[in-house]
């Protein structure tokens, strides 16, 4: 059994207001080409199909185009996907039963009633049965009626809720089992702050959504979504594939890809990363203004200027935008700032001229000092006259 593991498509995403529609279509075309070459028996997408619960018309059209071309390219393969925390579970669930008859499983809602269970799709090959358990993003409140409450009567934590929810399933461990899930799973013994997270990810306060990955042990492979950087959760067979396209500057330099999973007899699982090449890279370019301008390119670029002196180039932004048509932002490093030292010293009050000079970034020469003194004297005289007149 061979299948592709994808996740976190985030269709409709904007990178600092840059529309990524063309970039996402470029990546999807690569995925379709790889599917034609590798002929997977299934393709699983582990959540966050869209970047927002109510996607734009353009995002829906792009998704429709991708799925249509993928199903035409591998017509005898099964396509399975679940909702993530960015998706509207109800929208993904729409026409669920109808689509399943076309070998397209779009599972938006987890089980919520006692008689409901995690959606299971059963495929077979020459080694026997492979059971795919499709578990969309779960909040404890969504499954409270079937997993119950804590001893104190309060809602369960994410960890306890997921353990009880998966524990309800009768999993035949003599067969090959795959779970497709979109949660924040932690390797046993690891802490949430030890896991590198990307700027494009939604994080909860106090990492209350963390789930111990030991709940995944009954499965031969865990196709996970939610973490945007490719990551293993304790083993080769519990994996986040990451986003197929960089969604933030923090993902600069990451090699994105599809995980191709090959399952032979029970206990034999091999994984291969099929690299994806973006239409435009996400890059950070540092240096002086002149150095940076020499590195002009079409990529999505954050420029970090490291000039040692404070300067004001009137056309600086225009020059940078010309060199980098897809410029995201300009940052300054080592920028000279005013030194706001305390000006009221113990037992000492500076005179008005010394007080004003303390806010200047550089020392003034004799001519400038004389000019400043005359200006300050004029201002003080005007203020004194106004006070004398009761204004």
mmCIF file of C-alpha atoms in Angstrom, residues 131-296:
data_model
loop_
_atom_site.group_PDB
_atom_site.id
_atom_site.type_symbol
_atom_site.label_atom_id
_atom_site.label_comp_id
_atom_site.label_asym_id
_atom_site.label_seq_id
_atom_site.Cartn_x
_atom_site.Cartn_y
_atom_site.Cartn_z
ATOM 1 C CA UNK A 131 -7.639 0.764 8.056
ATOM 2 C CA UNK A 132 -7.493 4.564 7.760
ATOM 3 C CA UNK A 133 -8.983 6.373 10.764
ATOM 4 C CA UNK A 134 -9.896 9.940 9.801
ATOM 5 C CA UNK A 135 -10.017 12.172 12.883
ATOM 6 C CA UNK A 136 -10.621 15.896 12.246
ATOM 7 C CA UNK A 137 -9.433 18.641 14.589
ATOM 8 C CA UNK A 138 -11.029 18.132 18.002
ATOM 9 C CA UNK A 139 -11.774 20.530 20.825
ATOM 10 C CA UNK A 140 -12.858 18.907 24.101
ATOM 11 C CA UNK A 141 -16.160 20.785 23.950
ATOM 12 C CA UNK A 142 -16.977 19.149 20.601
ATOM 13 C CA UNK A 143 -16.888 15.611 22.024
ATOM 14 C CA UNK A 144 -17.952 16.279 25.613
ATOM 15 C CA UNK A 145 -21.154 14.261 25.323
ATOM 16 C CA UNK A 146 -19.283 11.045 24.464
ATOM 17 C CA UNK A 147 -16.005 11.384 26.404
ATOM 18 C CA UNK A 148 -17.586 12.794 29.543
ATOM 19 C CA UNK A 149 -16.099 15.155 32.114
ATOM 20 C CA UNK A 150 -13.384 15.116 34.711
ATOM 21 C CA UNK A 151 -13.947 13.962 38.289
ATOM 22 C CA UNK A 152 -14.365 17.597 39.284
ATOM 23 C CA UNK A 153 -17.189 18.029 36.779
ATOM 24 C CA UNK A 154 -15.128 20.246 34.519
ATOM 25 C CA UNK A 155 -14.397 19.764 30.833
ATOM 26 C CA UNK A 156 -11.555 17.398 30.023
ATOM 27 C CA UNK A 157 -8.198 18.630 28.799
ATOM 28 C CA UNK A 158 -7.264 18.128 25.139
ATOM 29 C CA UNK A 159 -4.980 15.280 26.196
ATOM 30 C CA UNK A 160 -7.627 13.403 28.184
ATOM 31 C CA UNK A 161 -10.351 14.034 25.611
ATOM 32 C CA UNK A 162 -8.248 12.621 22.737
ATOM 33 C CA UNK A 163 -7.200 9.591 24.778
ATOM 34 C CA UNK A 164 -10.804 8.780 25.635
ATOM 35 C CA UNK A 165 -12.040 9.458 22.102
ATOM 36 C CA UNK A 166 -9.485 7.185 20.425
ATOM 37 C CA UNK A 167 -9.847 4.674 23.264
ATOM 38 C CA UNK A 168 -13.514 4.150 22.262
ATOM 39 C CA UNK A 169 -12.433 2.582 18.966
ATOM 40 C CA UNK A 170 -11.970 -1.146 18.537
ATOM 41 C CA UNK A 171 -8.617 -1.227 16.756
ATOM 42 C CA UNK A 172 -7.499 -4.583 15.429
ATOM 43 C CA UNK A 173 -3.756 -4.386 16.009
ATOM 44 C CA UNK A 174 -3.264 -7.531 13.978
ATOM 45 C CA UNK A 175 -4.112 -5.462 10.895
ATOM 46 C CA UNK A 176 -2.345 -2.383 9.540
ATOM 47 C CA UNK A 177 -3.814 0.853 10.873
ATOM 48 C CA UNK A 178 -3.247 4.484 9.912
ATOM 49 C CA UNK A 179 -4.568 7.542 11.744
ATOM 50 C CA UNK A 180 -4.967 10.905 10.036
ATOM 51 C CA UNK A 181 -5.195 13.621 12.688
ATOM 52 C CA UNK A 182 -4.774 17.363 13.163
ATOM 53 C CA UNK A 183 -3.668 18.124 16.752
ATOM 54 C CA UNK A 184 -0.602 19.280 18.680
ATOM 55 C CA UNK A 185 1.005 15.948 19.583
ATOM 56 C CA UNK A 186 4.052 15.844 21.864
ATOM 57 C CA UNK A 187 6.512 12.952 22.112
ATOM 58 C CA UNK A 188 6.271 11.337 25.547
ATOM 59 C CA UNK A 189 8.514 13.173 27.992
ATOM 60 C CA UNK A 190 8.774 16.300 25.832
ATOM 61 C CA UNK A 191 7.528 19.760 26.827
ATOM 62 C CA UNK A 192 5.661 22.098 24.507
ATOM 63 C CA UNK A 193 8.302 24.832 24.749
ATOM 64 C CA UNK A 194 10.908 22.367 23.435
ATOM 65 C CA UNK A 195 9.069 22.153 20.100
ATOM 66 C CA UNK A 196 9.966 24.783 17.514
ATOM 67 C CA UNK A 197 6.801 26.455 16.246
ATOM 68 C CA UNK A 198 6.390 28.605 13.150
ATOM 69 C CA UNK A 199 4.999 32.162 13.133
ATOM 70 C CA UNK A 200 2.184 31.026 10.826
ATOM 71 C CA UNK A 201 0.771 28.576 13.386
ATOM 72 C CA UNK A 202 -2.057 29.366 15.783
ATOM 73 C CA UNK A 203 -0.911 28.646 19.319
ATOM 74 C CA UNK A 204 -2.992 28.411 22.468
ATOM 75 C CA UNK A 205 -2.164 30.248 25.689
ATOM 76 C CA UNK A 206 -0.237 27.900 27.945
ATOM 77 C CA UNK A 207 -0.222 25.228 25.208
ATOM 78 C CA UNK A 208 -3.461 23.811 26.584
ATOM 79 C CA UNK A 209 -4.010 21.933 23.309
ATOM 80 C CA UNK A 210 -1.026 19.602 23.731
ATOM 81 C CA UNK A 211 -1.672 15.860 23.497
ATOM 82 C CA UNK A 212 0.773 13.110 24.482
ATOM 83 C CA UNK A 213 1.696 11.123 21.378
ATOM 84 C CA UNK A 214 1.439 7.805 23.233
ATOM 85 C CA UNK A 215 -2.211 7.783 22.141
ATOM 86 C CA UNK A 216 -0.922 7.088 18.612
ATOM 87 C CA UNK A 217 0.875 3.852 19.579
ATOM 88 C CA UNK A 218 -1.823 1.454 18.275
ATOM 89 C CA UNK A 219 -1.290 2.754 14.737
ATOM 90 C CA UNK A 220 1.310 1.637 12.216
ATOM 91 C CA UNK A 221 1.537 5.172 10.813
ATOM 92 C CA UNK A 222 0.266 8.547 12.056
ATOM 93 C CA UNK A 223 -0.269 11.098 9.264
ATOM 94 C CA UNK A 224 -0.332 14.329 11.254
ATOM 95 C CA UNK A 225 -1.160 17.924 10.453
ATOM 96 C CA UNK A 226 -1.022 21.231 12.376
ATOM 97 C CA UNK A 227 2.746 21.785 12.827
ATOM 98 C CA UNK A 228 4.113 23.654 9.815
ATOM 99 C CA UNK A 229 7.691 22.425 10.025
ATOM 100 C CA UNK A 230 8.341 18.789 8.996
ATOM 101 C CA UNK A 231 8.773 16.877 12.250
ATOM 102 C CA UNK A 232 8.833 13.366 13.658
ATOM 103 C CA UNK A 233 6.908 12.717 16.856
ATOM 104 C CA UNK A 234 9.204 10.212 18.469
ATOM 105 C CA UNK A 235 9.522 7.818 15.532
ATOM 106 C CA UNK A 236 9.689 7.524 11.748
ATOM 107 C CA UNK A 237 6.060 6.461 11.623
ATOM 108 C CA UNK A 238 4.536 9.369 13.579
ATOM 109 C CA UNK A 239 5.111 12.415 11.427
ATOM 110 C CA UNK A 240 4.118 15.947 10.605
ATOM 111 C CA UNK A 241 4.782 16.504 6.914
ATOM 112 C CA UNK A 242 4.629 20.301 7.300
ATOM 113 C CA UNK A 243 3.181 22.789 4.854
ATOM 114 C CA UNK A 244 3.841 22.245 1.139
ATOM 115 C CA UNK A 245 4.675 25.946 0.849
ATOM 116 C CA UNK A 246 6.296 28.371 3.313
ATOM 117 C CA UNK A 247 3.565 30.315 5.127
ATOM 118 C CA UNK A 248 5.799 32.742 7.057
ATOM 119 C CA UNK A 249 9.296 34.209 7.149
ATOM 120 C CA UNK A 250 10.142 31.830 10.013
ATOM 121 C CA UNK A 251 9.968 28.976 7.474
ATOM 122 C CA UNK A 252 12.832 30.415 5.421
ATOM 123 C CA UNK A 253 15.157 27.710 4.144
ATOM 124 C CA UNK A 254 12.906 24.762 5.034
ATOM 125 C CA UNK A 255 12.761 21.971 2.482
ATOM 126 C CA UNK A 256 9.076 21.314 1.912
ATOM 127 C CA UNK A 257 7.785 18.049 0.551
ATOM 128 C CA UNK A 258 5.303 15.186 0.435
ATOM 129 C CA UNK A 259 5.825 12.114 2.600
ATOM 130 C CA UNK A 260 5.346 8.996 0.515
ATOM 131 C CA UNK A 261 4.500 6.033 2.737
ATOM 132 C CA UNK A 262 4.929 2.417 1.609
ATOM 133 C CA UNK A 263 3.374 -0.296 3.780
ATOM 134 C CA UNK A 264 4.163 -3.938 3.106
ATOM 135 C CA UNK A 265 3.263 -6.683 5.586
ATOM 136 C CA UNK A 266 2.353 -5.746 9.154
ATOM 137 C CA UNK A 267 5.250 -3.923 10.825
ATOM 138 C CA UNK A 268 7.018 -2.914 7.608
ATOM 139 C CA UNK A 269 6.660 0.788 6.876
ATOM 140 C CA UNK A 270 9.062 2.935 4.862
ATOM 141 C CA UNK A 271 8.846 6.672 4.272
ATOM 142 C CA UNK A 272 10.316 8.830 1.527
ATOM 143 C CA UNK A 273 10.190 12.621 1.325
ATOM 144 C CA UNK A 274 9.432 13.860 -2.184
ATOM 145 C CA UNK A 275 10.783 17.442 -2.273
ATOM 146 C CA UNK A 276 8.655 20.307 -3.543
ATOM 147 C CA UNK A 277 10.211 23.352 -5.216
ATOM 148 C CA UNK A 278 8.300 26.641 -4.818
ATOM 149 C CA UNK A 279 7.648 29.166 -7.527
ATOM 150 C CA UNK A 280 9.330 31.754 -5.276
ATOM 151 C CA UNK A 281 11.437 31.165 -2.178
ATOM 152 C CA UNK A 282 10.851 32.980 1.125
ATOM 153 C CA UNK A 283 14.122 34.679 2.076
ATOM 154 C CA UNK A 284 15.722 37.077 4.538
ATOM 155 C CA UNK A 285 18.507 39.176 3.001
ATOM 156 C CA UNK A 286 20.791 41.109 5.365
ATOM 157 C CA UNK A 287 23.470 43.675 4.675
ATOM 158 C CA UNK A 288 24.090 47.310 3.935
ATOM 159 C CA UNK A 289 21.759 49.026 1.506
ATOM 160 C CA UNK A 290 24.213 48.727 -1.371
ATOM 161 C CA UNK A 291 24.944 45.064 -0.586
ATOM 162 C CA UNK A 292 21.271 44.223 -0.425
ATOM 163 C CA UNK A 293 20.481 45.965 -3.706
ATOM 164 C CA UNK A 294 23.020 43.749 -5.492
ATOM 165 C CA UNK A 295 21.036 40.658 -4.421
ATOM 166 C CA UNK A 296 17.834 41.670 -6.223
#
